[in-house]
Coordinates of C-alpha atoms in Angstrom, one line a residue:
Chain A
M130 CA 0.0 0.0 0.0
V131 CA 2.8 2.4 0.9
L132 CA 4.6 1.3 -2.2
M133 CA 1.5 2.0 -4.3
A134 CA 1.1 5.5 -2.7
R135 CA 4.8 6.2 -3.4
T136 CA 4.5 5.1 -7.0
G137 CA 1.4 7.2 -7.4
L138 CA 3.1 10.2 -6.0
A139 CA 6.1 9.7 -8.2
L140 CA 3.8 9.5 -11.3
I141 CA 2.0 12.7 -10.3
T142 CA 5.2 14.6 -9.7
A143 CA 6.5 13.4 -13.1
S144 CA 3.4 14.6 -14.8
L145 CA 3.5 17.9 -13.0
Q146 CA 7.1 18.5 -13.9
E147 CA 6.3 17.7 -17.5
K148 CA 3.6 20.3 -17.5
L149 CA 5.8 23.0 -15.8
V150 CA 8.6 22.5 -18.4
Y151 CA 6.3 24.0 -21.0
R152 CA 5.0 27.0 -19.0
F153 CA 4.2 29.0 -22.2
D154 CA 2.1 26.2 -23.5
L155 CA 0.4 25.9 -20.1
I156 CA -0.6 29.5 -20.1
M157 CA -1.8 29.4 -23.7
G158 CA -3.8 26.3 -22.8
L159 CA -5.5 28.3 -20.0
L160 CA -6.2 31.1 -22.3
R161 CA -7.7 28.8 -24.8
A162 CA -10.1 27.3 -22.2
L163 CA -11.1 30.8 -21.1
I164 CA -12.0 31.8 -24.7
Q165 CA -14.2 28.7 -24.9
I166 CA -15.8 29.4 -21.5
F167 CA -16.4 33.0 -22.6
V168 CA -18.0 31.9 -26.0
F169 CA -20.5 29.5 -24.4
H170 CA -21.2 31.7 -21.4
Q171 CA -22.1 34.5 -23.8
L172 CA -24.1 32.2 -26.1
W173 CA -26.5 31.3 -23.3
A174 CA -26.7 34.8 -22.1
V175 CA -27.9 35.9 -25.5
L176 CA -30.3 32.9 -25.9
F177 CA -31.9 33.5 -22.5
T178 CA -32.6 37.2 -23.3
G179 CA -36.2 37.8 -22.3
V180 CA -36.7 34.2 -21.2
D181 CA -36.9 33.2 -17.5
D182 CA -36.3 29.6 -17.8
Y183 CA -36.2 26.7 -20.3
A184 CA -38.0 23.5 -19.1
G185 CA -37.4 24.7 -15.5
F186 CA -33.7 25.5 -16.0
T187 CA -32.5 29.1 -15.5
L188 CA -29.8 31.0 -17.2
E189 CA -27.7 30.9 -14.0
Q190 CA -27.9 27.1 -13.8
T191 CA -27.0 26.8 -17.4
Q192 CA -24.0 29.2 -17.2
T193 CA -22.7 27.5 -14.0
Y194 CA -23.0 24.2 -15.8
V195 CA -21.0 25.2 -18.9
V196 CA -18.4 27.2 -17.0
I197 CA -17.6 24.2 -14.7
S198 CA -18.0 21.8 -17.6
M199 CA -15.3 23.6 -19.6
S200 CA -13.0 23.9 -16.6
I201 CA -13.1 20.2 -15.9
M202 CA -13.1 19.1 -19.5
P203 CA -9.3 18.8 -19.7
L204 CA -9.6 16.2 -17.0
L205 CA -12.1 14.1 -18.8
D206 CA -11.4 14.3 -22.6
R207 CA -7.7 13.2 -22.4
S208 CA -6.9 10.3 -24.6
F209 CA -4.4 7.5 -24.5
L210 CA -5.2 6.5 -28.1
P211 CA -2.2 8.2 -29.9
Q212 CA 0.2 7.0 -27.2
V213 CA -1.0 3.4 -27.2
N214 CA -1.1 3.4 -31.0
E215 CA 2.5 4.6 -31.1
R216 CA 3.5 1.7 -28.9
I217 CA 1.5 -0.8 -31.0
R218 CA 3.1 0.4 -34.2
S219 CA 6.6 0.3 -32.8
G220 CA 6.0 -3.1 -31.2
N221 CA 7.0 -1.8 -27.7
I222 CA 3.5 -2.7 -26.6
V223 CA 4.7 -6.3 -25.9
F224 CA 6.8 -5.0 -23.0
D225 CA 3.8 -3.2 -21.5
L226 CA 1.7 -6.4 -21.8
A227 CA 4.4 -8.5 -20.3
R228 CA 4.5 -6.5 -17.1
P229 CA 3.0 -8.0 -13.9
V230 CA 0.5 -5.1 -13.8
Y231 CA -2.7 -5.4 -15.9
Y232 CA -2.3 -3.1 -18.8
G233 CA -5.5 -1.3 -18.1
N234 CA -4.4 -0.5 -14.6
L235 CA -1.0 0.7 -15.9
L236 CA -2.8 3.2 -18.1
L237 CA -5.1 4.1 -15.2
Y238 CA -2.2 5.0 -12.9
Q239 CA -0.6 7.1 -15.6
G240 CA -4.0 8.7 -16.2
L241 CA -4.4 9.5 -12.5
G242 CA -1.0 11.1 -12.4
Q243 CA -2.0 13.3 -15.4
F244 CA -5.3 13.9 -13.7
A245 CA -3.7 15.4 -10.6
A246 CA -1.3 17.5 -12.6
T247 CA -4.1 18.8 -14.9
L248 CA -6.3 19.5 -11.9
L249 CA -3.6 21.6 -10.2
T250 CA -2.3 23.4 -13.3
T251 CA -5.4 23.8 -15.4
S252 CA -8.8 23.1 -13.8
L253 CA -8.3 24.8 -10.5
P254 CA -7.0 28.0 -12.0
L255 CA -9.9 28.0 -14.4
L256 CA -12.4 27.5 -11.6
V257 CA -10.9 30.3 -9.5
F258 CA -10.9 32.6 -12.5
S259 CA -14.5 31.7 -13.3
F260 CA -15.6 32.3 -9.7
V261 CA -14.2 35.8 -9.8
F262 CA -15.3 36.9 -13.3
F263 CA -18.5 35.0 -14.2
S264 CA -21.8 34.8 -12.4
I265 CA -22.0 31.2 -11.2
A266 CA -24.0 29.8 -8.4
M267 CA -22.6 26.9 -6.3
P268 CA -24.8 24.6 -4.2
D269 CA -24.6 25.1 -0.4
S270 CA -25.9 21.7 0.6
V271 CA -23.2 19.2 1.7
F272 CA -25.3 16.3 0.4
T273 CA -25.2 17.8 -3.1
W274 CA -21.4 18.2 -3.0
I275 CA -21.0 14.6 -1.8
T276 CA -23.2 13.2 -4.5
F277 CA -21.4 15.4 -7.1
L278 CA -18.0 14.1 -6.0
A279 CA -19.2 10.5 -6.1
S280 CA -20.7 11.0 -9.5
F281 CA -17.6 12.8 -10.8
C282 CA -15.3 10.0 -9.7
M283 CA -17.5 7.6 -11.7
A284 CA -17.5 10.1 -14.6
Y285 CA -13.7 9.9 -14.7
Y286 CA -13.7 6.2 -14.6
T287 CA -16.3 6.0 -17.4
A288 CA -14.3 8.3 -19.5
F289 CA -11.2 6.2 -18.8
L290 CA -12.9 2.9 -19.7
M291 CA -14.2 4.4 -23.0
D292 CA -10.7 5.5 -23.9
L293 CA -9.2 2.2 -23.0
I294 CA -11.7 0.4 -25.2
A295 CA -11.0 2.8 -28.1
S296 CA -7.3 2.4 -27.5
L297 CA -7.5 -1.4 -27.7
W298 CA -9.2 -1.1 -31.1
G299 CA -5.8 0.1 -32.3
F300 CA -4.7 -3.5 -32.4
W301 CA -7.1 -4.1 -35.3
I302 CA -7.0 -0.7 -37.0
A303 CA -3.8 0.8 -38.3
S304 CA -4.8 4.4 -38.5
V305 CA -6.6 5.4 -35.3
W306 CA -7.3 9.1 -36.0
G307 CA -10.8 8.5 -37.1
L308 CA -11.5 6.6 -33.9
F309 CA -9.8 9.4 -31.9
Y310 CA -11.9 12.1 -33.4
A311 CA -15.1 10.1 -33.3
K312 CA -14.7 9.3 -29.6
W313 CA -13.7 12.8 -28.7
N314 CA -16.6 14.4 -30.5
L315 CA -19.2 11.9 -29.2
L316 CA -18.0 12.5 -25.7
Q317 CA -18.2 16.2 -26.0
I318 CA -21.6 16.4 -27.6
L319 CA -23.5 13.4 -26.3
G320 CA -21.8 13.7 -22.9
G321 CA -23.3 17.2 -22.7
M322 CA -19.9 19.0 -22.3
Y323 CA -20.9 21.9 -24.5
I324 CA -24.7 21.9 -24.3
P325 CA -26.5 20.5 -21.3
L326 CA -28.7 17.6 -22.3
W327 CA -31.9 19.2 -21.1
F328 CA -31.8 21.4 -24.2
F329 CA -31.8 18.4 -26.5
P330 CA -35.1 18.0 -28.5
S331 CA -37.3 15.0 -27.7
P332 CA -37.1 12.1 -28.5
F333 CA -33.4 12.5 -29.2
K334 CA -33.0 13.6 -25.6
E335 CA -34.5 10.4 -24.2
I336 CA -32.2 8.2 -26.3
V337 CA -29.1 10.2 -25.4
L338 CA -30.0 10.0 -21.7
L339 CA -29.8 6.2 -21.8
L340 CA -26.3 6.1 -23.4
P341 CA -23.1 5.8 -21.4
F342 CA -21.8 9.3 -22.6
R343 CA -24.0 11.2 -20.2
G344 CA -22.2 9.6 -17.3
V345 CA -19.0 11.4 -18.4
A346 CA -20.1 15.0 -17.8
F347 CA -23.9 15.5 -17.7
T348 CA -24.7 13.4 -14.6
P349 CA -22.2 15.0 -12.2
L350 CA -22.8 18.5 -13.6
S351 CA -26.5 18.4 -13.5
I352 CA -26.3 17.2 -9.9
L353 CA -24.1 20.1 -9.1
V354 CA -26.4 22.8 -10.5
G355 CA -29.5 21.2 -8.9
G356 CA -30.9 19.7 -12.0
V357 CA -31.5 16.3 -10.5
A358 CA -34.4 16.0 -8.0
P359 CA -33.7 13.7 -5.0
E360 CA -36.0 11.0 -6.3
E361 CA -34.2 10.9 -9.7
L362 CA -30.8 10.6 -8.0
P363 CA -30.7 6.7 -7.6
M364 CA -31.6 6.4 -11.3
A365 CA -28.9 8.8 -12.4
L366 CA -26.1 7.3 -10.3
G367 CA -27.4 3.7 -11.0
L368 CA -27.1 4.3 -14.7
Q369 CA -23.5 5.4 -14.2
I370 CA -22.7 2.2 -12.2
F371 CA -24.5 0.1 -14.8
W372 CA -22.4 1.5 -17.7
I373 CA -19.2 1.2 -15.7
I374 CA -19.8 -2.5 -15.2
M375 CA -20.7 -2.9 -18.9
L376 CA -17.6 -1.0 -20.1
L377 CA -15.4 -2.8 -17.6
W378 CA -16.6 -6.1 -18.8
F379 CA -16.2 -5.1 -22.5
S380 CA -12.6 -3.8 -21.9
K381 CA -11.6 -7.0 -20.2
F382 CA -13.2 -9.0 -23.0
M383 CA -11.3 -7.0 -25.6
Y384 CA -8.0 -7.3 -23.7
A385 CA -8.4 -11.0 -23.7
R386 CA -8.8 -10.9 -27.4
V387 CA -5.7 -8.7 -27.8
V388 CA -3.6 -11.2 -25.8
K389 CA -4.9 -14.1 -27.9
K390 CA -4.3 -12.2 -31.1
L391 CA -0.7 -11.4 -30.1
A392 CA -0.1 -15.1 -29.1
V393 CA -1.4 -16.2 -32.5
Q394 CA 1.0 -13.8 -34.3
G395 CA 3.8 -14.9 -32.1
G396 CA 5.1 -11.4 -31.8
Chain Y
M181 CA 2.4 24.5 -60.4
L182 CA -1.1 23.7 -59.4
K183 CA -0.8 20.6 -61.6
I184 CA 2.2 19.4 -59.6
I185 CA 0.4 20.0 -56.3
L186 CA -2.7 18.1 -57.4
L187 CA -0.5 15.3 -58.7
L188 CA 1.5 15.0 -55.5
K189 CA -1.7 15.2 -53.4
W190 CA -3.3 12.4 -55.6
K191 CA -0.2 10.2 -55.0
S192 CA -0.4 10.8 -51.3
L193 CA -4.1 9.9 -51.3
K194 CA -3.3 6.8 -53.2
S195 CA -0.8 5.7 -50.7
Q196 CA -3.4 6.0 -48.0
L197 CA -5.9 4.1 -50.1
Q198 CA -3.6 1.1 -49.9
Y199 CA -5.5 0.1 -46.8
P200 CA -9.1 0.9 -47.9
A201 CA -10.8 -0.4 -44.8
N202 CA -8.6 1.8 -42.6
F203 CA -9.2 4.7 -44.9
L204 CA -13.0 4.3 -44.7
I205 CA -12.9 4.0 -40.9
A206 CA -10.9 7.2 -40.7
V207 CA -13.3 9.0 -43.0
A208 CA -16.3 7.8 -41.1
G209 CA -14.8 8.7 -37.7
I210 CA -13.7 12.2 -38.7
S211 CA -17.1 12.8 -40.3
V212 CA -18.6 12.5 -36.9
I213 CA -17.2 16.1 -36.4
G214 CA -19.8 17.2 -39.0
V215 CA -22.6 15.7 -36.9
T216 CA -21.3 17.5 -33.8
D217 CA -21.2 20.8 -35.8
I218 CA -24.9 20.4 -36.9
L219 CA -25.9 19.5 -33.3
L220 CA -24.1 22.6 -31.9
I221 CA -26.4 24.7 -34.1
L222 CA -29.6 22.5 -34.1
I223 CA -29.9 22.1 -30.3
P224 CA -29.8 25.8 -29.3
T225 CA -32.1 26.8 -32.2
S226 CA -34.6 24.0 -31.5
A227 CA -34.8 25.3 -27.9
F228 CA -34.8 29.0 -28.6
E229 CA -35.7 29.5 -32.3
T230 CA -33.0 32.0 -33.2
I231 CA -29.5 32.9 -32.2
G232 CA -28.7 36.6 -32.7
G233 CA -31.7 36.9 -35.1
W234 CA -30.7 33.9 -37.3
G235 CA -32.6 30.6 -37.3
F236 CA -31.3 27.1 -38.0
W237 CA -31.2 27.4 -41.8
E238 CA -29.5 30.7 -41.8
L239 CA -26.9 29.5 -39.4
G240 CA -26.5 26.2 -41.2
F241 CA -25.9 28.1 -44.5
M242 CA -23.3 30.3 -42.8
F243 CA -21.6 27.3 -41.2
S244 CA -21.6 25.4 -44.5
L245 CA -19.7 28.3 -46.1
W246 CA -17.0 28.0 -43.4
K247 CA -16.8 24.3 -43.6
M248 CA -16.4 24.2 -47.3
S249 CA -13.6 26.8 -47.1
H250 CA -12.1 24.8 -44.3
G251 CA -12.3 21.7 -46.6
I252 CA -10.3 23.5 -49.2
H253 CA -7.8 24.5 -46.6
Q254 CA -7.5 20.9 -45.5
A255 CA -6.9 19.7 -49.0
L256 CA -4.3 22.3 -50.0
F257 CA -2.8 24.0 -47.0
S258 CA -3.1 21.8 -43.9
S259 CA 0.5 20.5 -44.0
F260 CA 1.5 23.6 -42.0
W261 CA -0.3 22.2 -39.0
G262 CA 2.8 20.0 -38.4
H263 CA 5.2 22.9 -38.9
D264 CA 6.7 22.5 -35.3
N265 CA 7.9 19.0 -36.2
L266 CA 9.5 20.2 -39.5
V267 CA 11.6 22.6 -37.5
R268 CA 12.3 20.3 -34.6
N269 CA 13.3 17.3 -36.7
G270 CA 15.6 19.5 -38.8
E271 CA 13.5 18.9 -42.0
Y272 CA 14.3 22.5 -43.0
D273 CA 17.9 21.5 -43.5
R274 CA 16.6 19.4 -46.4
F275 CA 14.1 22.0 -47.6
L276 CA 16.7 24.7 -47.8
V277 CA 19.2 22.8 -50.0
R278 CA 16.6 21.9 -52.6
P279 CA 15.9 24.4 -55.4
A280 CA 12.1 24.7 -54.8
H281 CA 10.9 27.2 -52.3
P282 CA 10.2 25.6 -48.8
I283 CA 6.5 26.7 -49.0
W284 CA 6.0 24.5 -52.1
Q285 CA 7.8 21.6 -50.5
I286 CA 5.6 21.8 -47.4
L287 CA 2.3 22.4 -49.3
T288 CA 2.9 19.4 -51.5
S289 CA 3.6 17.0 -48.7
G290 CA 0.9 14.7 -47.5
F291 CA -2.8 14.5 -48.0
S292 CA -5.2 15.3 -45.2
I293 CA -8.3 13.1 -45.4
G294 CA -9.9 16.2 -43.8
A295 CA -10.4 17.3 -47.4
I296 CA -13.0 14.5 -47.8
T297 CA -14.4 14.5 -44.3
E298 CA -15.0 18.2 -44.5
W299 CA -16.4 18.3 -48.1
L300 CA -18.9 15.5 -47.9
P301 CA -20.8 17.0 -44.9
S302 CA -20.4 20.6 -45.8
V303 CA -21.5 20.4 -49.5
T304 CA -24.5 18.4 -48.3
M305 CA -25.2 21.1 -45.7
F306 CA -24.8 23.8 -48.3
I307 CA -27.2 22.2 -50.8
I308 CA -29.9 21.6 -48.2
T309 CA -29.6 24.9 -46.4
S310 CA -29.3 27.1 -49.4
S311 CA -32.7 25.9 -50.7
Q312 CA -34.2 26.9 -47.3
V313 CA -32.9 30.4 -47.2
A314 CA -34.0 33.3 -49.4
I315 CA -31.2 33.7 -51.9
E316 CA -31.6 34.5 -55.5
W317 CA -28.8 32.7 -57.3
N318 CA -27.3 34.3 -60.5
V319 CA -24.0 34.0 -62.3
F320 CA -22.5 36.8 -60.3
N321 CA -23.5 35.3 -57.0
I322 CA -22.1 31.9 -57.9
L323 CA -18.8 33.4 -59.0
F324 CA -18.6 35.4 -55.8
L325 CA -19.3 32.2 -53.8
L326 CA -16.4 30.4 -55.5
I327 CA -14.1 33.4 -54.8
I328 CA -15.3 33.5 -51.2
L329 CA -14.7 29.8 -50.6
F330 CA -11.1 30.0 -51.9
S331 CA -10.4 33.3 -50.1
G332 CA -11.7 31.8 -46.9
A333 CA -9.2 28.9 -47.2
V334 CA -6.4 31.4 -47.9
I335 CA -7.4 33.4 -44.7
E336 CA -7.2 30.2 -42.6
W337 CA -3.9 29.4 -44.2
A338 CA -2.5 32.9 -43.7
V339 CA -3.1 32.7 -39.9
S340 CA -1.6 29.2 -39.9
L341 CA 1.5 30.4 -41.8
F342 CA 1.9 33.4 -39.4
I343 CA 1.8 31.0 -36.4
S344 CA 4.2 28.7 -38.1
G345 CA 6.7 31.6 -38.2
F346 CA 6.9 31.4 -34.4
S347 CA 8.2 27.9 -34.4
F348 CA 11.6 29.2 -35.7
W349 CA 12.0 30.8 -32.3
F350 CA 10.0 28.7 -29.8
V351 CA 10.0 25.2 -31.4
Q352 CA 6.7 24.4 -29.6
T353 CA 3.7 26.5 -30.9
Q354 CA 0.9 23.9 -30.7
H355 CA -0.9 25.9 -28.0
L356 CA -0.7 29.1 -29.9
R357 CA -2.2 27.2 -32.9
G358 CA -4.7 25.8 -30.5
T359 CA -5.8 29.2 -29.4
A360 CA -6.4 30.2 -33.0
H361 CA -8.2 26.9 -33.5
T362 CA -10.5 27.5 -30.5
F363 CA -11.8 30.5 -32.4
L364 CA -11.8 28.6 -35.7
F365 CA -13.7 25.5 -34.4
R366 CA -15.8 26.8 -31.6
A367 CA -16.9 30.4 -32.5
M368 CA -17.8 29.8 -36.1
H369 CA -21.1 28.1 -35.4
Y370 CA -22.7 31.3 -34.2
P371 CA -23.0 34.8 -35.6
S372 CA -20.1 36.9 -34.3
H373 CA -22.3 39.8 -33.2
I374 CA -23.7 37.9 -30.2
F375 CA -20.3 37.8 -28.6
G376 CA -20.0 41.4 -27.3
R377 CA -16.9 43.3 -28.3
A378 CA -13.7 41.4 -27.7
I379 CA -14.5 38.3 -29.8
P380 CA -15.8 40.0 -32.9
F381 CA -12.8 42.3 -32.8
I382 CA -10.4 39.3 -32.6
L383 CA -12.4 37.5 -35.4
T384 CA -12.2 40.5 -37.6
F385 CA -8.7 42.0 -37.0
V386 CA -6.5 39.4 -35.2
F387 CA -7.6 36.0 -36.6
P388 CA -9.9 37.3 -39.4
Y389 CA -12.0 34.1 -39.6
A390 CA -15.2 36.1 -39.6
F391 CA -14.5 36.9 -43.2
M392 CA -14.7 33.2 -44.1
S393 CA -18.4 32.9 -43.4
Y394 CA -19.9 35.5 -41.1
Y395 CA -19.5 38.6 -43.2
P396 CA -20.0 37.0 -46.6
T397 CA -23.3 35.6 -45.4
H398 CA -24.6 39.1 -45.1
Y399 CA -23.9 39.6 -48.8
F400 CA -25.9 36.5 -49.7
F401 CA -28.8 37.4 -47.5
A402 CA -28.6 41.0 -48.8
I403 CA -28.5 42.5 -45.3
D404 CA -26.3 45.2 -43.7
S405 CA -23.5 44.2 -41.4
R406 CA -24.4 44.7 -37.7
I407 CA -20.9 45.2 -36.7
Y408 CA -18.1 47.4 -38.2
S409 CA -18.4 48.4 -41.8
D410 CA -21.1 47.7 -44.4
F411 CA -18.2 47.1 -46.8
F412 CA -17.0 44.0 -44.9
P413 CA -19.4 41.5 -46.6
Y414 CA -17.5 42.2 -49.8
A415 CA -14.1 42.4 -48.3
T416 CA -13.2 38.7 -48.0
P417 CA -10.9 38.5 -51.1
L418 CA -9.1 41.6 -50.1
V419 CA -8.6 40.4 -46.5
A420 CA -7.2 37.1 -47.9
I421 CA -4.6 38.9 -49.8
I422 CA -3.6 41.2 -46.9
A423 CA -3.6 38.4 -44.4
L424 CA -1.5 36.2 -46.6
A425 CA 1.0 39.0 -47.3
I426 CA 1.4 39.5 -43.5
G427 CA 1.6 35.8 -42.7
F428 CA 4.1 35.2 -45.5
A429 CA 6.3 38.2 -44.4
F430 CA 6.4 37.0 -40.8
W431 CA 7.1 33.4 -41.7
S432 CA 10.0 34.6 -44.0
I433 CA 11.5 36.6 -41.2
G434 CA 11.4 33.5 -39.1
L435 CA 13.0 31.4 -41.8
R436 CA 15.9 33.8 -42.0
N437 CA 16.3 33.3 -38.3
Y438 CA 16.3 29.5 -38.7
Q439 CA 19.0 27.6 -36.9
S440 CA 19.1 23.8 -37.2
T441 CA 18.3 22.0 -34.0
G442 CA 21.1 19.6 -35.0
T443 CA 18.9 16.5 -35.0

């Protein structure tokens, strides 16, 4: 356990140092996120002119949602796809698979290291900035915060599992850019990162609400802005758990196929 | 010259077509971006009718102009996206000893399948939306449309070329490029005038992407520009020439400053 904590800390420090080497890039990255926040903050302000609420959701809720969504987006839409594909193409992947640690967990630890580094260098500064300059309303109930954090942890894991599955496809597809963009775009639009799902027209909305993508951003964020009534909470969290189990099963299934495929090829 | 470019592009495309299944998966995957684009316009307009006075069809028409221009950019000019690597890997050492100008050598390298994945959705969007908005098409209009589309691609390239110039000093410019791309990929779905003052200013005078679709749309709808000058709906070709001149000048200064990284 101590060893794991120490390894984890080392990974986080490494990711953090990597980020701080390119300070200029880091600052430009923040600027970029702020532009995006500003664009969508302004979009909803214009759309809500002369309108009190849409389907029960106010401008303040919507703006809080998008501002926080875009601040935490760098934590959730990171992808291992190019990195894994590079290792598959170079053949170095066999060394990763031969390690005593399950490959998925190896990526997860790396991902958590990057998560901590991104949180400290990108998301927290963005959130602080947004608090100061944008009108956003945070919940004051402790219960809401706890459910948000629980849902957010599951959101991260859902995003990770989807990325793992997409990365494993790289064993069958030589050029993964299509997969990379498709995954990224579906996550952003169907996950509700740019537009909260409550604005989606029916029956499209009802379908999207059943898909796993909502668990990546929409579920935690709508809990945070008070868009989920207490009686809907078990359903929202339950769906996240359901999809995590399904994705976890599917990733293990694919991993087994990968190992078998490699064995057949004999390296 | 154009003939050589097209020939080289065709050869690059053919090399990608060696693996047809791969190629199709990539095309399908990247085309998902087109679906996202439509949803970014469709969902807000289905909830609130109009954005800044324009409905779904108007915005769709405006966006299809941008996407078609972007498609031309992807087909002809997108090799500059990897400019950092050209400097870092010392590719310029090779470019500079060859007789052809480095710009030609970079432009002719590689084929971005973006050309296909942008054109398929955008032309479809253009055909559908242009039949839903009130535009009287005549020879002059269509000629202007073609000029606008090419000029738009040149504007996008001019900014890209300008940013490429920085990589002679900083080596890493991907986030600077990313900043321009945030405007390019996230602010073009909506009319610029809804964004207050700062963003329209940037989209007009810093990264003049508004000239790719926002201003020309006013010309096609025969309406006056809400921001800045009434001349701007006609200005796209002029802006393209000026922007390219500035971008090329800056890149050339950078090139004179080029020192091999030694790799």
